[in-house]
Amino acid sequence: MKTLLITGFEPFGGDAVNPSGLVAQALDGQVIDDVRVVATQLPCVFAEALPSLRAALDRHAPTWVLALGLAGSRSAISVERVAVNLIDARIPDNAGAQPVDEPVLAGGAAAYFTGLPAKAIVADLRQAGHAAELSHSAGSFVCNQVFYGLMQALAARPGVVGGFIHLPPMPEQAARHPQTQTMPLAEQLAAMRRVVGLLVAGTPELRTVGGRVD
Ligand code: PCA
């Protein structure tokens, strides 16, 4: 049986919960469309997140990797298109480190594109009634670091499809993110189940306009 690895993060930055870790945990061990889903929770620590991701890749040898994180300022599920080789932390990570203007990987490519069919995912989620959008920046904190490290690792694993999606906060986090539209955990979970289905079905990318002028 083939394996899909789903990763989420522990809480960070003063939030008591992180929907990405909860969604990953909820899907752990499930079999969806004949594919075994395994989950790993990544520490929100620059020095530990990528070693933990790489260990999970080695341990599970997945065919698909769906990496998830929380974006407190995003009101919609954000399918990330680009990972950049840059760390510029606005807040300290969970170990107190706050690197500024450092590469994720010294000498590495400036950026990687996602391997996910990003536009097809956004279109499917919207059709199912979920708030979803394309994003051209995963930020410069631990999520972007993991996204970059994932795409760099997958460049050496041909045939493995992966990428990163940022999730909005949940209603119980509303007080910490007053400007953001929240999304209940059950809805986030339903949406990520759809994404798993799309990936294992080999859904191709859509050729629709998704660009922005901003
Ligand atoms: N979100 C942070 C790191 C962990 C998480 O869930 C980010 O967007 O970088």
Tab-separated table of C-alpha atoms and ligand atoms in Angstrom:
chain	number	residue	atom	x	y	z
A	1	MET	CA	0.000	0.000	0.000
A	2	LYS	CA	1.276	3.469	-0.854
A	3	THR	CA	1.694	6.083	1.839
A	4	LEU	CA	0.768	9.751	2.123
A	5	LEU	CA	2.677	11.675	4.794
A	6	ILE	CA	0.805	14.590	6.320
A	7	THR	CA	2.662	16.975	8.616
A	8	GLY	CA	1.339	19.630	10.986
A	9	PHE	CA	2.900	21.898	13.578
A	10	GLU	CA	2.734	22.226	17.333
A	11	PRO	CA	1.250	25.474	18.723
A	12	PHE	CA	3.526	28.542	18.536
A	13	GLY	CA	3.622	32.278	19.053
A	14	GLY	CA	1.243	32.382	22.011
A	15	ASP	CA	-1.573	30.333	20.450
A	16	ALA	CA	-2.673	27.412	22.630
A	17	VAL	CA	-3.656	25.260	19.642
A	18	ASN	CA	-2.617	24.762	16.021
A	19	PRO	CA	-5.197	23.399	13.562
A	20	SER	CA	-2.461	21.993	11.328
A	21	GLY	CA	-1.237	19.579	14.001
A	22	LEU	CA	-4.819	18.648	14.916
A	23	VAL	CA	-5.807	17.953	11.293
A	24	ALA	CA	-2.699	15.830	10.740
A	25	GLN	CA	-3.309	13.898	13.960
A	26	ALA	CA	-6.966	13.269	13.032
A	27	LEU	CA	-5.972	11.747	9.698
A	28	ASP	CA	-3.139	9.632	11.138
A	29	GLY	CA	-3.623	5.930	10.438
A	30	GLN	CA	-6.605	6.375	8.116
A	31	VAL	CA	-6.821	4.598	4.791
A	32	ILE	CA	-8.211	6.915	2.119
A	33	ASP	CA	-8.753	5.565	-1.392
A	34	ASP	CA	-6.410	2.638	-0.699
A	35	VAL	CA	-3.640	4.916	0.542
A	36	ARG	CA	-2.304	4.802	4.079
A	37	VAL	CA	-2.088	8.213	5.743
A	38	VAL	CA	0.647	8.729	8.326
A	39	ALA	CA	1.078	11.922	10.306
A	40	THR	CA	4.008	13.653	11.938
A	41	GLN	CA	3.832	16.715	14.144
A	42	LEU	CA	6.752	19.040	13.549
A	43	PRO	CA	8.246	21.264	16.248
A	44	CYS	CA	8.002	24.990	15.541
A	45	VAL	CA	11.758	25.238	16.036
A	46	PHE	CA	14.119	26.233	13.221
A	47	ALA	CA	16.837	23.841	14.385
A	48	GLU	CA	14.502	20.837	14.627
A	49	ALA	CA	11.708	21.085	12.064
A	50	LEU	CA	13.654	19.960	8.990
A	51	PRO	CA	15.541	17.099	10.672
A	52	SER	CA	12.168	15.871	11.925
A	53	LEU	CA	10.627	16.141	8.440
A	54	ARG	CA	13.592	14.364	6.822
A	55	ALA	CA	13.383	11.544	9.367
A	56	ALA	CA	9.680	11.108	8.553
A	57	LEU	CA	10.464	11.005	4.815
A	58	ASP	CA	13.086	8.307	5.410
A	59	ARG	CA	10.881	6.330	7.784
A	60	HIS	CA	7.701	6.299	5.690
A	61	ALA	CA	9.005	6.641	2.111
A	62	PRO	CA	5.747	8.355	1.126
A	63	THR	CA	4.449	8.813	-2.411
A	64	TRP	CA	2.736	12.086	-1.422
A	65	VAL	CA	3.593	14.679	1.224
A	66	LEU	CA	1.054	17.221	2.400
A	67	ALA	CA	2.663	19.715	4.779
A	68	LEU	CA	0.324	21.961	6.775
A	69	GLY	CA	0.767	25.013	8.993
A	70	LEU	CA	-1.303	27.740	10.623
A	71	ALA	CA	-1.386	31.245	9.186
A	72	GLY	CA	-3.065	33.432	11.799
A	73	SER	CA	-3.705	36.224	9.298
A	74	ARG	CA	-5.265	34.133	6.520
A	75	SER	CA	-9.040	33.895	6.324
A	76	ALA	CA	-8.945	31.124	3.729
A	77	ILE	CA	-7.131	27.847	3.164
A	78	SER	CA	-4.015	29.028	1.329
A	79	VAL	CA	-2.346	26.715	-1.143
A	80	GLU	CA	1.260	27.858	-1.283
A	81	ARG	CA	2.968	28.078	-4.670
A	82	VAL	CA	6.511	29.185	-3.815
A	83	ALA	CA	9.045	28.358	-1.079
A	84	VAL	CA	11.973	30.776	-0.744
A	85	ASN	CA	15.488	30.213	0.585
A	86	LEU	CA	15.079	32.825	3.303
A	87	ILE	CA	14.485	32.893	7.027
A	88	ASP	CA	13.485	36.219	8.567
A	89	ALA	CA	11.614	35.513	11.782
A	90	ARG	CA	9.150	38.161	12.993
A	91	ILE	CA	8.807	36.346	16.344
A	92	PRO	CA	11.022	33.847	18.192
A	93	ASP	CA	10.440	30.146	17.488
A	94	ASN	CA	9.480	27.744	20.293
A	95	ALA	CA	13.138	27.456	21.334
A	96	GLY	CA	13.579	31.232	21.496
A	97	ALA	CA	15.588	31.527	18.262
A	98	GLN	CA	14.832	34.454	15.960
A	99	PRO	CA	17.142	34.284	12.941
A	100	VAL	CA	17.137	37.263	10.589
A	101	ASP	CA	18.019	37.114	6.896
A	102	GLU	CA	19.561	33.673	6.844
A	103	PRO	CA	19.170	31.065	4.111
A	104	VAL	CA	17.226	27.882	4.765
A	105	LEU	CA	20.023	26.099	2.927
A	106	ALA	CA	23.344	27.866	2.270
A	107	GLY	CA	24.097	27.689	-1.448
A	108	GLY	CA	20.661	26.280	-2.237
A	109	ALA	CA	18.344	27.395	-5.038
A	110	ALA	CA	16.651	30.745	-4.412
A	111	ALA	CA	13.213	29.142	-4.513
A	112	TYR	CA	11.183	26.041	-5.309
A	113	PHE	CA	7.684	25.768	-6.722
A	114	THR	CA	5.112	23.503	-5.122
A	115	GLY	CA	4.573	20.045	-6.554
A	116	LEU	CA	0.847	20.205	-5.734
A	117	PRO	CA	-1.794	20.932	-8.385
A	118	ALA	CA	-2.423	24.223	-6.558
A	119	LYS	CA	-5.073	25.741	-8.822
A	120	ALA	CA	-6.969	22.470	-9.099
A	121	ILE	CA	-7.014	22.207	-5.293
A	122	VAL	CA	-8.275	25.770	-4.841
A	123	ALA	CA	-10.995	25.250	-7.476
A	124	ASP	CA	-12.128	21.987	-5.883
A	125	LEU	CA	-12.227	23.406	-2.360
A	126	ARG	CA	-14.193	26.449	-3.484
A	127	GLN	CA	-16.645	24.294	-5.354
A	128	ALA	CA	-17.175	22.329	-2.151
A	129	GLY	CA	-17.958	25.577	-0.343
A	130	HIS	CA	-14.691	26.149	1.502
A	131	ALA	CA	-12.830	29.471	1.562
A	132	ALA	CA	-9.625	28.781	-0.384
A	133	GLU	CA	-7.032	30.788	-2.289
A	134	LEU	CA	-3.702	30.579	-4.030
A	135	SER	CA	-0.801	32.129	-2.147
A	136	HIS	CA	2.470	33.316	-3.619
A	137	SER	CA	4.293	33.575	-0.303
A	138	ALA	CA	4.467	31.146	2.609
A	139	GLY	CA	6.170	33.861	4.677
A	140	SER	CA	9.693	33.627	6.090
A	141	PHE	CA	9.134	31.700	9.317
A	142	VAL	CA	9.244	27.960	10.103
A	143	CYS	CA	6.492	27.017	7.619
A	144	ASN	CA	8.395	28.458	4.681
A	145	GLN	CA	11.541	26.752	5.976
A	146	VAL	CA	9.782	23.383	6.060
A	147	PHE	CA	8.179	23.987	2.655
A	148	TYR	CA	11.585	24.855	1.150
A	149	GLY	CA	13.297	21.889	2.809
A	150	LEU	CA	10.509	19.592	1.646
A	151	MET	CA	10.750	20.681	-1.978
A	152	GLN	CA	14.548	20.441	-1.854
A	153	ALA	CA	14.275	16.898	-0.453
A	154	LEU	CA	11.670	15.909	-3.032
A	155	ALA	CA	13.911	17.122	-5.868
A	156	ALA	CA	16.013	14.045	-5.009
A	157	ARG	CA	12.952	11.763	-4.834
A	158	PRO	CA	11.462	11.706	-8.313
A	159	GLY	CA	7.822	10.727	-8.466
A	160	VAL	CA	7.023	11.985	-4.963
A	161	VAL	CA	4.421	14.764	-5.031
A	162	GLY	CA	4.376	17.309	-2.229
A	163	GLY	CA	3.754	20.854	-1.132
A	164	PHE	CA	2.458	23.109	1.588
A	165	ILE	CA	-0.926	24.484	2.604
A	166	HIS	CA	-1.545	27.166	5.234
A	167	LEU	CA	-4.723	26.829	7.300
A	168	PRO	CA	-6.742	29.646	8.912
A	169	PRO	CA	-7.236	29.851	12.673
A	170	MET	CA	-10.128	28.039	14.357
A	171	PRO	CA	-13.045	29.864	16.073
A	172	GLU	CA	-11.507	29.223	19.520
A	173	GLN	CA	-8.505	31.319	18.365
A	174	ALA	CA	-10.647	34.276	17.278
A	175	ALA	CA	-9.640	36.481	20.207
A	176	ARG	CA	-5.980	36.194	19.199
A	177	HIS	CA	-6.716	36.838	15.523
A	178	PRO	CA	-9.529	39.422	15.524
A	179	GLN	CA	-9.003	40.510	11.908
A	180	THR	CA	-9.170	36.980	10.540
A	181	GLN	CA	-12.139	34.895	9.443
A	182	THR	CA	-11.875	31.584	11.308
A	183	MET	CA	-12.754	28.070	10.134
A	184	PRO	CA	-13.898	25.246	12.445
A	185	LEU	CA	-11.599	22.242	12.801
A	186	ALA	CA	-14.247	19.901	11.323
A	187	GLU	CA	-14.358	21.996	8.146
A	188	GLN	CA	-10.570	22.165	7.898
A	189	LEU	CA	-10.450	18.403	8.299
A	190	ALA	CA	-13.096	17.845	5.610
A	191	ALA	CA	-11.186	20.136	3.249
A	192	MET	CA	-7.849	18.374	3.814
A	193	ARG	CA	-9.524	14.999	3.253
A	194	ARG	CA	-10.616	16.341	-0.134
A	195	VAL	CA	-7.019	17.389	-0.857
A	196	VAL	CA	-5.770	13.905	0.033
A	197	GLY	CA	-8.347	12.461	-2.376
A	198	LEU	CA	-7.251	14.820	-5.149
A	199	LEU	CA	-3.591	13.945	-4.653
A	200	VAL	CA	-3.971	10.190	-4.603
A	201	ALA	CA	-6.238	10.419	-7.677
A	202	GLY	CA	-3.356	12.091	-9.530
A	203	THR	CA	-5.402	15.229	-10.237
A	204	PRO	CA	-3.555	17.368	-12.790
A	205	GLU	CA	-2.980	21.101	-12.423
A	206	LEU	CA	-5.613	23.393	-13.937
A	207	ARG	CA	-4.653	25.959	-16.497
A	208	THR	CA	-6.726	28.868	-15.237
A	209	VAL	CA	-5.761	32.423	-14.405
A	210	GLY	CA	-4.548	32.614	-10.813
A	211	GLY	CA	-2.118	35.498	-10.996
A	212	ARG	CA	-2.333	38.740	-9.085
A	213	VAL	CA	-1.089	42.255	-9.552
A	214	ASP	CA	-0.009	43.324	-6.088
B	1	PCA	N1	2.759	28.313	11.226
B	1	PCA	C1	4.024	29.020	11.249
B	1	PCA	C2	5.026	28.010	11.732
B	1	PCA	C3	4.226	26.905	12.328
B	1	PCA	C4	2.855	27.124	11.880
B	1	PCA	O1	1.895	26.357	12.040
B	1	PCA	C5	4.382	29.656	9.908
B	1	PCA	O2	3.464	30.025	9.148
B	1	PCA	O3	5.545	29.810	9.607
